[in-house]
């Protein structure tokens, strides 16, 4: 079986072809102001080189409709795709309708299918990137809820009721304190003064991310930011664990390339703060986080009930 997987990410678009459960081809497109779906179709066809397609999976950074056909809500991302029937677009582009799913859910399925937690049936995932994405699975089935919001909004749990208003509408969200966009806003607004090395990176590239903070942690300014971020991430993870009682916790995203510097302390904080009788789940990070979403999107598109492994 040959499946096309498309990951519409926050900074780039990842494309892959999966055959018999293995990712055999992968490419990436930069997300520019001129981006449109025609670029995606052309790049996928170049990967396929004339081969037929059996299924298509598309992952998006937002709320999807219950039928799994379109993106219905997102904040500041892919405005041109809102309410566009991506399943119909896929049918026209590749001859097969697509199954559309939230990207964090797809990432969790990717890791449960053949990743770091292969075979797990109860788990939660948090992805740390431009924002904070989350997902949950109970007894082998993704948590979606009546309107598609369940499990994926834990980045918008309140960690400070007196905090600033988040673009989502809530106050004091975890994402508004400990994400790449929050970091950039804090520096631009003068709330955070970066140390010399972090400031040099900002001047050189025009933008920085959480990974830059980790890599400059020897500077007091970066160390203080990392401490605050770790506290927020732990608080959000504890809420996920209390809500879904997982057997395993997956933390992923670009910043987890420095997992050896982040994961042990994050795990300690989570285990320390869980309800006294709660199970202390292992906190792990994927071996290949860059392909989690692609592998999960393909698994969902290929599964009879679009749930991934059962």
Coordinates of N, CA, C and O in Angstrom, one line a residue, residues 142-296:
X142 N -7.9 7.7 19.7 CA -7.6 9.1 19.9 C -8.8 9.8 20.6 O -10.0 9.5 20.3
X143 N -8.5 10.7 21.5 CA -9.5 11.6 22.1 C -9.8 12.7 21.2 O -8.9 13.5 20.9
X144 N -11.1 12.9 20.8 CA -11.5 13.9 19.9 C -12.6 14.8 20.5 O -12.6 16.0 20.3
X145 N -13.5 14.2 21.2 CA -14.7 15.0 21.7 C -15.7 15.3 20.7 O -15.6 14.9 19.5
X146 N -16.8 15.9 21.1 CA -18.0 16.1 20.3 C -17.6 17.0 19.1 O -18.1 16.8 18.0
X147 N -16.8 18.0 19.3 CA -16.5 19.1 18.3 C -15.1 19.1 17.9 O -14.6 20.1 17.3
X148 N -14.3 18.0 18.1 CA -12.9 17.9 17.7 C -11.9 18.7 18.5 O -10.7 18.7 18.1
X149 N -12.3 19.2 19.6 CA -11.3 20.0 20.4 C -10.7 19.2 21.5 O -9.6 19.6 22.1
X150 N -11.2 18.1 21.9 CA -10.7 17.3 23.1 C -9.3 16.8 22.9 O -8.9 16.3 21.8
X151 N -8.5 17.0 23.9 CA -7.1 16.5 23.9 C -6.0 17.3 23.3 O -4.9 17.2 23.6
X152 N -6.4 18.3 22.4 CA -5.4 19.0 21.7 C -5.2 20.4 22.1 O -4.4 21.1 21.6
X153 N -5.9 20.8 23.2 CA -5.8 22.2 23.6 C -5.1 22.4 25.0 O -5.3 23.4 25.6
X154 N -4.3 21.4 25.4 CA -3.7 21.5 26.7 C -2.6 22.5 26.7 O -2.2 23.0 27.8
X155 N -2.2 23.0 25.5 CA -1.2 24.1 25.5 C -1.9 25.4 25.9 O -1.3 26.4 26.2
X156 N -3.3 25.4 26.0 CA -4.0 26.5 26.4 C -4.7 26.3 27.8 O -5.7 27.0 28.1
X157 N -4.1 25.5 28.6 CA -4.6 25.4 30.0 C -4.0 26.6 30.7 O -2.9 27.1 30.4
X158 N -4.8 27.1 31.6 CA -4.3 28.3 32.4 C -3.3 28.0 33.4 O -3.5 27.1 34.3
X159 N -2.1 28.6 33.3 CA -1.1 28.4 34.3 C -0.9 29.6 35.2 O -0.2 29.6 36.1
X160 N -1.5 30.7 34.8 CA -1.5 32.0 35.6 C -2.8 32.8 35.3 O -2.9 33.4 34.2
X161 N -3.7 32.7 36.3 CA -5.0 33.4 36.0 C -4.9 34.9 35.9 O -5.8 35.5 35.4
X162 N -3.7 35.4 36.3 CA -3.5 36.9 36.2 C -2.6 37.2 35.0 O -2.2 38.3 34.8
X163 N -2.3 36.2 34.2 CA -1.5 36.4 33.1 C -2.1 37.1 31.9 O -3.3 37.4 31.9
X164 N -1.3 37.3 30.9 CA -1.8 38.0 29.7 C -2.8 37.2 28.9 O -2.9 36.0 29.0
X165 N -3.6 37.9 28.1 CA -4.6 37.3 27.3 C -4.0 36.6 26.1 O -3.1 37.2 25.4
X166 N -4.3 35.4 25.9 CA -3.7 34.6 24.7 C -4.5 34.9 23.5 O -5.7 35.2 23.6
X167 N -3.9 34.8 22.3 CA -4.7 35.0 21.1 C -5.9 34.0 21.0 O -6.8 34.3 20.2
X168 N -5.8 32.9 21.7 CA -6.9 32.0 21.6 C -8.2 32.5 22.3 O -9.3 32.0 22.1
X169 N -8.0 33.5 23.2 CA -9.2 34.0 24.0 C -9.1 33.8 25.5 O -9.7 34.4 26.3
X170 N -8.3 32.8 25.9 CA -8.1 32.4 27.3 C -7.1 33.4 27.9 O -6.4 34.1 27.2
X171 N -7.0 33.3 29.2 CA -6.0 34.1 29.9 C -5.0 33.2 30.6 O -5.3 32.2 31.2
X172 N -3.7 33.7 30.5 CA -2.6 33.0 31.2 C -2.3 31.6 30.6 O -1.9 30.7 31.4
X173 N -2.5 31.3 29.3 CA -2.2 30.0 28.8 C -0.8 29.6 28.9 O 0.1 30.4 28.8
X174 N -0.5 28.3 29.0 CA 0.8 27.8 28.9 C 1.6 28.2 27.7 O 2.7 28.7 27.8
X175 N 0.9 28.2 26.5 CA 1.6 28.6 25.3 C 2.0 30.1 25.3 O 3.0 30.5 24.7
X176 N 1.2 30.9 26.0 CA 1.5 32.3 26.1 C 2.7 32.6 27.0 O 3.2 33.8 27.0
X177 N 3.2 31.6 27.7 CA 4.3 31.8 28.6 C 5.5 31.1 28.1 O 6.7 31.5 28.3
X178 N 5.4 29.9 27.4 CA 6.5 29.0 27.2 C 6.5 28.4 25.8 O 6.4 27.2 25.6
X179 N 6.5 29.3 24.8 CA 6.5 28.8 23.4 C 7.5 29.8 22.6 O 7.9 30.8 23.1
X180 N 7.7 29.4 21.4 CA 8.6 30.2 20.5 C 8.0 31.6 20.3 O 8.7 32.6 20.4
X181 N 6.7 31.6 20.0 CA 6.1 32.9 19.7 C 6.0 33.8 21.0 O 6.2 35.0 20.9
X182 N 5.8 33.2 22.1 CA 5.8 33.9 23.4 C 7.2 34.5 23.7 O 7.3 35.6 24.1
X183 N 8.2 33.7 23.4 CA 9.6 34.1 23.6 C 9.9 35.4 22.7 O 10.5 36.4 23.2
X184 N 9.5 35.3 21.5 CA 9.8 36.4 20.5 C 9.0 37.6 20.9 O 9.6 38.7 20.8
X185 N 7.8 37.5 21.4 CA 7.0 38.6 21.8 C 7.6 39.3 23.0 O 7.6 40.5 23.1
X186 N 8.1 38.5 23.9 CA 8.7 39.0 25.2 C 9.9 39.8 24.9 O 10.2 40.9 25.5
X187 N 10.7 39.3 23.9 CA 12.0 40.1 23.6 C 11.6 41.3 22.8 O 12.1 42.4 23.1
X188 N 10.7 41.2 21.9 CA 10.3 42.4 21.1 C 9.6 43.5 21.9 O 9.8 44.7 21.7
X189 N 8.9 43.1 23.0 CA 8.2 44.0 23.8 C 9.1 44.5 25.0 O 8.6 45.3 25.8
X190 N 10.3 44.1 25.0 CA 11.2 44.6 26.1 C 11.0 43.9 27.4 O 11.7 44.3 28.4
X191 N 10.2 42.9 27.5 CA 10.0 42.2 28.8 C 11.1 41.3 29.1 O 11.3 40.9 30.3
X192 N 11.9 40.9 28.1 CA 13.0 40.0 28.3 C 14.2 40.6 27.6 O 14.2 40.9 26.4
X193 N 15.3 40.7 28.3 CA 16.5 41.2 27.8 C 17.5 40.0 27.6 O 18.0 39.4 28.6
X194 N 17.8 39.6 26.4 CA 18.6 38.4 26.1 C 20.1 38.7 26.5 O 20.5 39.8 26.4
X195 N 20.8 37.6 26.9 CA 22.2 37.8 27.2 C 23.0 38.0 25.9 O 22.4 37.9 24.8
X196 N 24.3 38.2 26.0 CA 25.1 38.5 24.8 C 25.0 37.5 23.7 O 24.8 37.9 22.5
X197 N 25.1 36.2 24.0 CA 25.1 35.2 22.9 C 23.8 35.1 22.3 O 23.6 35.0 21.1
X198 N 22.7 35.1 23.1 CA 21.4 35.0 22.6 C 21.0 36.2 21.7 O 20.4 36.1 20.7
X199 N 21.5 37.4 22.2 CA 21.3 38.6 21.4 C 22.0 38.5 20.1 O 21.5 39.0 19.1
X200 N 23.2 38.0 20.1 CA 24.0 37.8 18.9 C 23.3 36.9 17.9 O 23.3 37.2 16.6
X201 N 22.7 35.9 18.3 CA 21.9 35.0 17.5 C 20.7 35.7 16.9 O 20.4 35.5 15.7
X202 N 20.1 36.5 17.7 CA 18.9 37.2 17.2 C 19.3 38.2 16.1 O 18.6 38.4 15.1
X203 N 20.4 38.9 16.3 CA 20.9 39.9 15.3 C 21.3 39.2 14.0 O 21.0 39.7 12.9
X204 N 21.9 38.0 14.1 CA 22.4 37.3 13.0 C 21.3 36.7 12.1 O 21.4 36.7 10.9
X205 N 20.3 36.2 12.8 CA 19.2 35.5 12.1 C 17.9 36.2 12.0 O 17.0 35.8 11.2
X206 N 17.7 37.2 12.9 CA 16.4 37.9 12.9 C 15.4 37.3 13.7 O 14.3 37.9 13.9
X207 N 15.6 36.1 14.1 CA 14.6 35.4 15.0 C 15.3 34.3 15.7 O 16.4 33.7 15.3
X208 N 14.8 33.9 16.9 CA 15.4 32.8 17.7 C 14.2 32.0 18.2 O 13.1 32.3 18.1
X209 N 14.6 30.8 18.6 CA 13.6 29.9 19.2 C 14.0 29.3 20.5 O 15.1 29.7 21.1
X210 N 13.2 28.4 21.0 CA 13.4 27.9 22.4 C 14.7 27.1 22.4 O 15.5 27.1 23.4
X211 N 15.1 26.5 21.3 CA 16.3 25.7 21.3 C 17.5 26.6 21.5 O 18.5 26.2 22.1
X212 N 17.4 27.9 21.0 CA 18.5 28.8 21.2 C 18.7 29.1 22.7 O 19.8 29.3 23.2
X213 N 17.6 29.2 23.4 CA 17.6 29.4 24.8 C 18.3 28.3 25.5 O 19.2 28.5 26.4
X214 N 18.0 27.1 25.1 CA 18.6 25.9 25.7 C 20.1 25.9 25.4 O 20.9 25.6 26.3
X215 N 20.5 26.2 24.2 CA 21.9 26.2 23.9 C 22.7 27.3 24.5 O 24.0 27.3 24.5
X216 N 22.1 28.4 25.0 CA 22.8 29.5 25.6 C 22.5 29.5 27.1 O 22.5 30.6 27.8
X217 N 22.1 28.4 27.7 CA 21.7 28.3 29.1 C 22.8 28.7 30.1 O 22.5 28.9 31.2
X218 N 24.0 28.8 29.6 CA 25.1 29.2 30.5 C 25.0 30.7 30.8 O 25.5 31.2 31.8
X219 N 24.2 31.4 30.0 CA 23.9 32.9 30.3 C 22.8 33.0 31.4 O 21.8 32.3 31.2
X220 N 22.9 33.8 32.4 CA 21.9 33.9 33.4 C 20.5 34.2 32.8 O 19.5 33.7 33.3
X221 N 20.5 35.0 31.8 CA 19.2 35.4 31.2 C 18.5 34.2 30.6 O 17.3 34.0 30.7
X222 N 19.3 33.4 29.8 CA 18.7 32.2 29.2 C 18.3 31.2 30.2 O 17.3 30.5 30.1
X223 N 19.2 31.1 31.3 CA 18.9 30.1 32.3 C 17.5 30.4 33.0 O 16.8 29.5 33.3
X224 N 17.3 31.7 33.2 CA 16.0 32.1 33.9 C 14.8 31.8 33.0 O 13.8 31.4 33.5
X225 N 15.0 32.0 31.7 CA 13.9 31.7 30.7 C 13.6 30.2 30.7 O 12.5 29.8 30.8
X226 N 14.7 29.4 30.6 CA 14.5 28.0 30.6 C 13.9 27.5 31.9 O 13.0 26.6 31.8
X227 N 14.2 28.0 33.0 CA 13.6 27.7 34.3 C 12.1 27.9 34.2 O 11.3 27.1 34.6
X228 N 11.7 29.1 33.7 CA 10.3 29.4 33.6 C 9.5 28.5 32.7 O 8.4 28.0 32.9
X229 N 10.2 28.3 31.5 CA 9.6 27.4 30.5 C 9.4 26.0 31.1 O 8.3 25.4 30.9
X230 N 10.4 25.5 31.8 CA 10.3 24.1 32.3 C 9.1 24.0 33.3 O 8.4 23.0 33.4
X231 N 9.0 25.1 34.1 CA 7.9 25.1 35.1 C 6.5 25.0 34.4 O 5.6 24.3 34.8
X232 N 6.4 25.8 33.3 CA 5.1 25.8 32.6 C 4.9 24.5 31.9 O 3.7 24.0 31.9
X233 N 5.9 24.0 31.2 CA 5.7 22.7 30.5 C 5.3 21.6 31.5 O 4.4 20.8 31.2
X234 N 6.0 21.6 32.7 CA 5.6 20.6 33.7 C 4.2 20.7 34.2 O 3.5 19.7 34.4
X235 N 3.7 22.0 34.4 CA 2.4 22.2 34.8 C 1.4 21.7 33.8 O 0.4 21.1 34.2
X236 N 1.6 22.0 32.5 CA 0.7 21.5 31.5 C 0.7 20.0 31.4 O -0.3 19.3 31.2
X237 N 1.9 19.4 31.5 CA 2.0 17.9 31.5 C 1.3 17.2 32.7 O 0.6 16.2 32.5
X238 N 1.4 17.8 33.8 CA 0.7 17.3 35.0 C -0.8 17.3 34.7 O -1.5 16.4 35.1
X239 N -1.3 18.4 34.2 CA -2.7 18.5 33.8 C -3.1 17.4 32.9 O -4.2 16.8 33.0
X240 N -2.3 17.2 31.8 CA -2.6 16.1 30.9 C -2.7 14.8 31.6 O -3.6 13.9 31.3
X241 N -1.7 14.5 32.5 CA -1.7 13.2 33.2 C -2.9 13.1 34.1 O -3.5 12.0 34.2
X242 N -3.3 14.1 34.8 CA -4.5 14.0 35.6 C -5.7 13.8 34.8 O -6.7 13.2 35.3
X243 N -5.8 14.4 33.6 CA -7.0 14.3 32.8 C -7.1 13.0 32.1 O -8.2 12.4 32.0
X244 N -6.0 12.4 31.7 CA -6.1 11.2 30.8 C -5.4 9.9 31.4 O -5.6 8.9 30.8
X245 N -4.7 10.0 32.5 CA -4.1 8.8 33.2 C -3.3 8.0 32.2 O -3.6 6.8 32.0
X246 N -2.3 8.5 31.5 CA -1.6 7.8 30.5 C -0.6 6.8 31.1 O -0.2 6.9 32.2
X247 N -0.3 5.8 30.2 CA 0.8 4.9 30.6 C 2.2 5.4 30.1 O 3.2 5.0 30.6
X248 N 2.2 6.4 29.3 CA 3.4 7.0 28.8 C 3.2 8.5 28.3 O 2.0 8.8 27.9
X249 N 4.2 9.3 28.5 CA 4.1 10.7 28.0 C 5.2 10.9 27.0 O 6.4 10.6 27.2
X250 N 4.8 11.5 25.8 CA 5.7 11.8 24.8 C 5.9 13.3 24.7 O 4.9 14.0 24.5
X251 N 7.1 13.8 24.7 CA 7.4 15.2 24.6 C 8.3 15.3 23.3 O 9.3 14.7 23.2
X252 N 7.8 16.1 22.4 CA 8.5 16.2 21.1 C 8.6 17.6 20.6 O 8.3 18.6 21.3
X253 N 9.1 17.8 19.4 CA 9.3 19.1 18.8 C 10.8 19.4 18.7 O 11.7 18.7 19.2
X254 N 11.1 20.4 17.9 CA 12.5 20.7 17.6 C 13.4 20.9 18.8 O 14.6 20.5 18.7
X255 N 12.9 21.5 19.8 CA 13.7 21.7 21.0 C 14.2 20.4 21.7 O 15.2 20.4 22.4
X256 N 13.5 19.3 21.4 CA 13.9 18.1 22.0 C 15.1 17.4 21.3 O 15.5 16.3 21.7
X257 N 15.7 18.1 20.4 CA 17.0 17.7 20.0 C 18.0 17.8 21.1 O 19.1 17.2 21.1
X258 N 17.6 18.6 22.1 CA 18.4 18.8 23.3 C 17.7 18.0 24.4 O 17.8 18.5 25.6
X259 N 17.1 16.9 24.1 CA 16.3 16.2 25.1 C 17.2 15.8 26.4 O 16.7 15.8 27.5
X260 N 18.5 15.5 26.2 CA 19.3 15.1 27.3 C 19.5 16.2 28.3 O 19.8 16.0 29.5
X261 N 19.2 17.5 27.9 CA 19.3 18.6 28.8 C 18.0 19.0 29.4 O 17.9 19.7 30.4
X262 N 16.9 18.5 28.8 CA 15.5 18.9 29.2 C 14.7 17.8 29.9 O 14.1 18.0 30.9
X263 N 14.8 16.6 29.3 CA 13.9 15.6 29.7 C 14.0 15.1 31.1 O 13.0 14.9 31.8
X264 N 15.2 14.9 31.6 CA 15.4 14.4 33.0 C 14.7 15.3 34.0 O 14.0 14.9 34.9
X265 N 15.0 16.6 33.9 CA 14.4 17.6 34.8 C 12.9 17.7 34.7 O 12.2 17.9 35.6
X266 N 12.5 17.7 33.4 CA 11.0 17.8 33.2 C 10.3 16.6 33.8 O 9.3 16.8 34.4
X267 N 10.9 15.5 33.6 CA 10.3 14.2 34.1 C 10.2 14.3 35.7 O 9.2 14.0 36.3
X268 N 11.3 14.8 36.3 CA 11.3 14.9 37.7 C 10.2 15.8 38.2 O 9.5 15.5 39.2
X269 N 10.1 17.0 37.6 CA 9.0 17.9 38.0 C 7.6 17.4 37.9 O 6.8 17.5 38.7
X270 N 7.4 16.7 36.8 CA 6.1 16.1 36.6 C 5.8 15.0 37.6 O 4.7 15.0 38.3
X271 N 6.7 14.1 37.8 CA 6.5 13.0 38.8 C 6.3 13.5 40.2 O 5.5 13.0 41.0
X272 N 7.0 14.6 40.5 CA 7.0 15.2 41.8 C 5.6 15.8 42.1 O 5.2 15.9 43.3
X273 N 4.9 16.3 41.1 CA 3.7 17.1 41.3 C 2.4 16.3 41.0 O 1.3 16.9 41.2
X274 N 2.5 15.1 40.5 CA 1.3 14.4 40.2 C 0.6 14.0 41.5 O 1.2 13.9 42.6
X275 N -0.7 13.8 41.4 CA -1.6 13.4 42.5 C -0.9 12.2 43.2 O -0.3 11.3 42.5
X276 N -0.9 12.1 44.5 CA -0.1 11.2 45.3 C -0.3 9.7 44.8 O 0.7 9.0 44.8
X277 N -1.5 9.3 44.4 CA -1.7 7.9 44.0 C -1.6 7.7 42.5 O -1.7 6.6 42.1
X278 N -1.3 8.7 41.8 CA -1.2 8.6 40.3 C 0.0 7.8 39.9 O 1.1 7.8 40.5
X279 N -0.2 7.1 38.8 CA 0.9 6.3 38.2 C 1.9 7.4 37.6 O 1.5 8.4 37.1
X280 N 3.2 7.1 37.8 CA 4.3 8.0 37.3 C 4.7 7.5 35.9 O 5.5 6.6 35.9
X281 N 4.1 8.0 34.9 CA 4.4 7.5 33.5 C 5.8 7.9 33.1 O 6.3 9.0 33.4
X282 N 6.5 7.1 32.3 CA 7.8 7.5 31.8 C 7.6 8.7 30.8 O 6.6 8.7 30.1
X283 N 8.5 9.6 30.8 CA 8.5 10.7 29.9 C 9.6 10.5 28.9 O 10.7 10.5 29.2
X284 N 9.2 10.4 27.6 CA 10.1 10.0 26.6 C 10.0 11.0 25.4 O 9.1 11.8 25.3
X285 N 11.1 10.9 24.5 CA 11.0 11.8 23.3 C 11.3 10.9 22.1 O 12.0 9.9 22.2
X286 N 10.7 11.1 20.9 CA 10.9 10.3 19.8 C 12.4 10.2 19.3 O 13.1 11.1 19.5
X287 N 12.7 9.1 18.7 CA 14.0 8.9 18.1 C 14.1 9.8 16.8 O 15.1 10.4 16.6
X288 N 13.0 9.9 16.1 CA 13.0 10.7 14.9 C 11.8 11.6 14.9 O 10.8 11.4 14.2
X289 N 11.8 12.7 15.7 CA 10.6 13.5 15.9 C 10.2 14.2 14.6 O 9.0 14.6 14.4
X290 N 11.1 14.4 13.6 CA 10.8 15.2 12.4 C 9.8 14.4 11.5 O 9.2 15.0 10.7
X291 N 9.7 13.1 11.7 CA 8.8 12.3 10.9 C 7.6 11.7 11.6 O 6.8 11.0 11.0
X292 N 7.4 12.1 12.9 CA 6.3 11.5 13.7 C 5.0 11.8 13.0 O 4.1 10.9 12.9
X293 N 4.8 13.1 12.6 CA 3.5 13.5 12.0 C 3.3 12.8 10.7 O 2.1 12.3 10.4
X294 N 4.3 12.7 9.8 CA 4.1 12.0 8.5 C 3.7 10.6 8.7 O 2.8 10.1 8.1
X295 N 4.4 9.9 9.6 CA 4.1 8.5 9.9 C 2.7 8.3 10.4 O 2.0 7.4 10.1
X296 N 2.3 9.2 11.3 CA 1.0 9.1 11.9 C -0.1 9.4 10.9 O -1.1 8.8 10.9

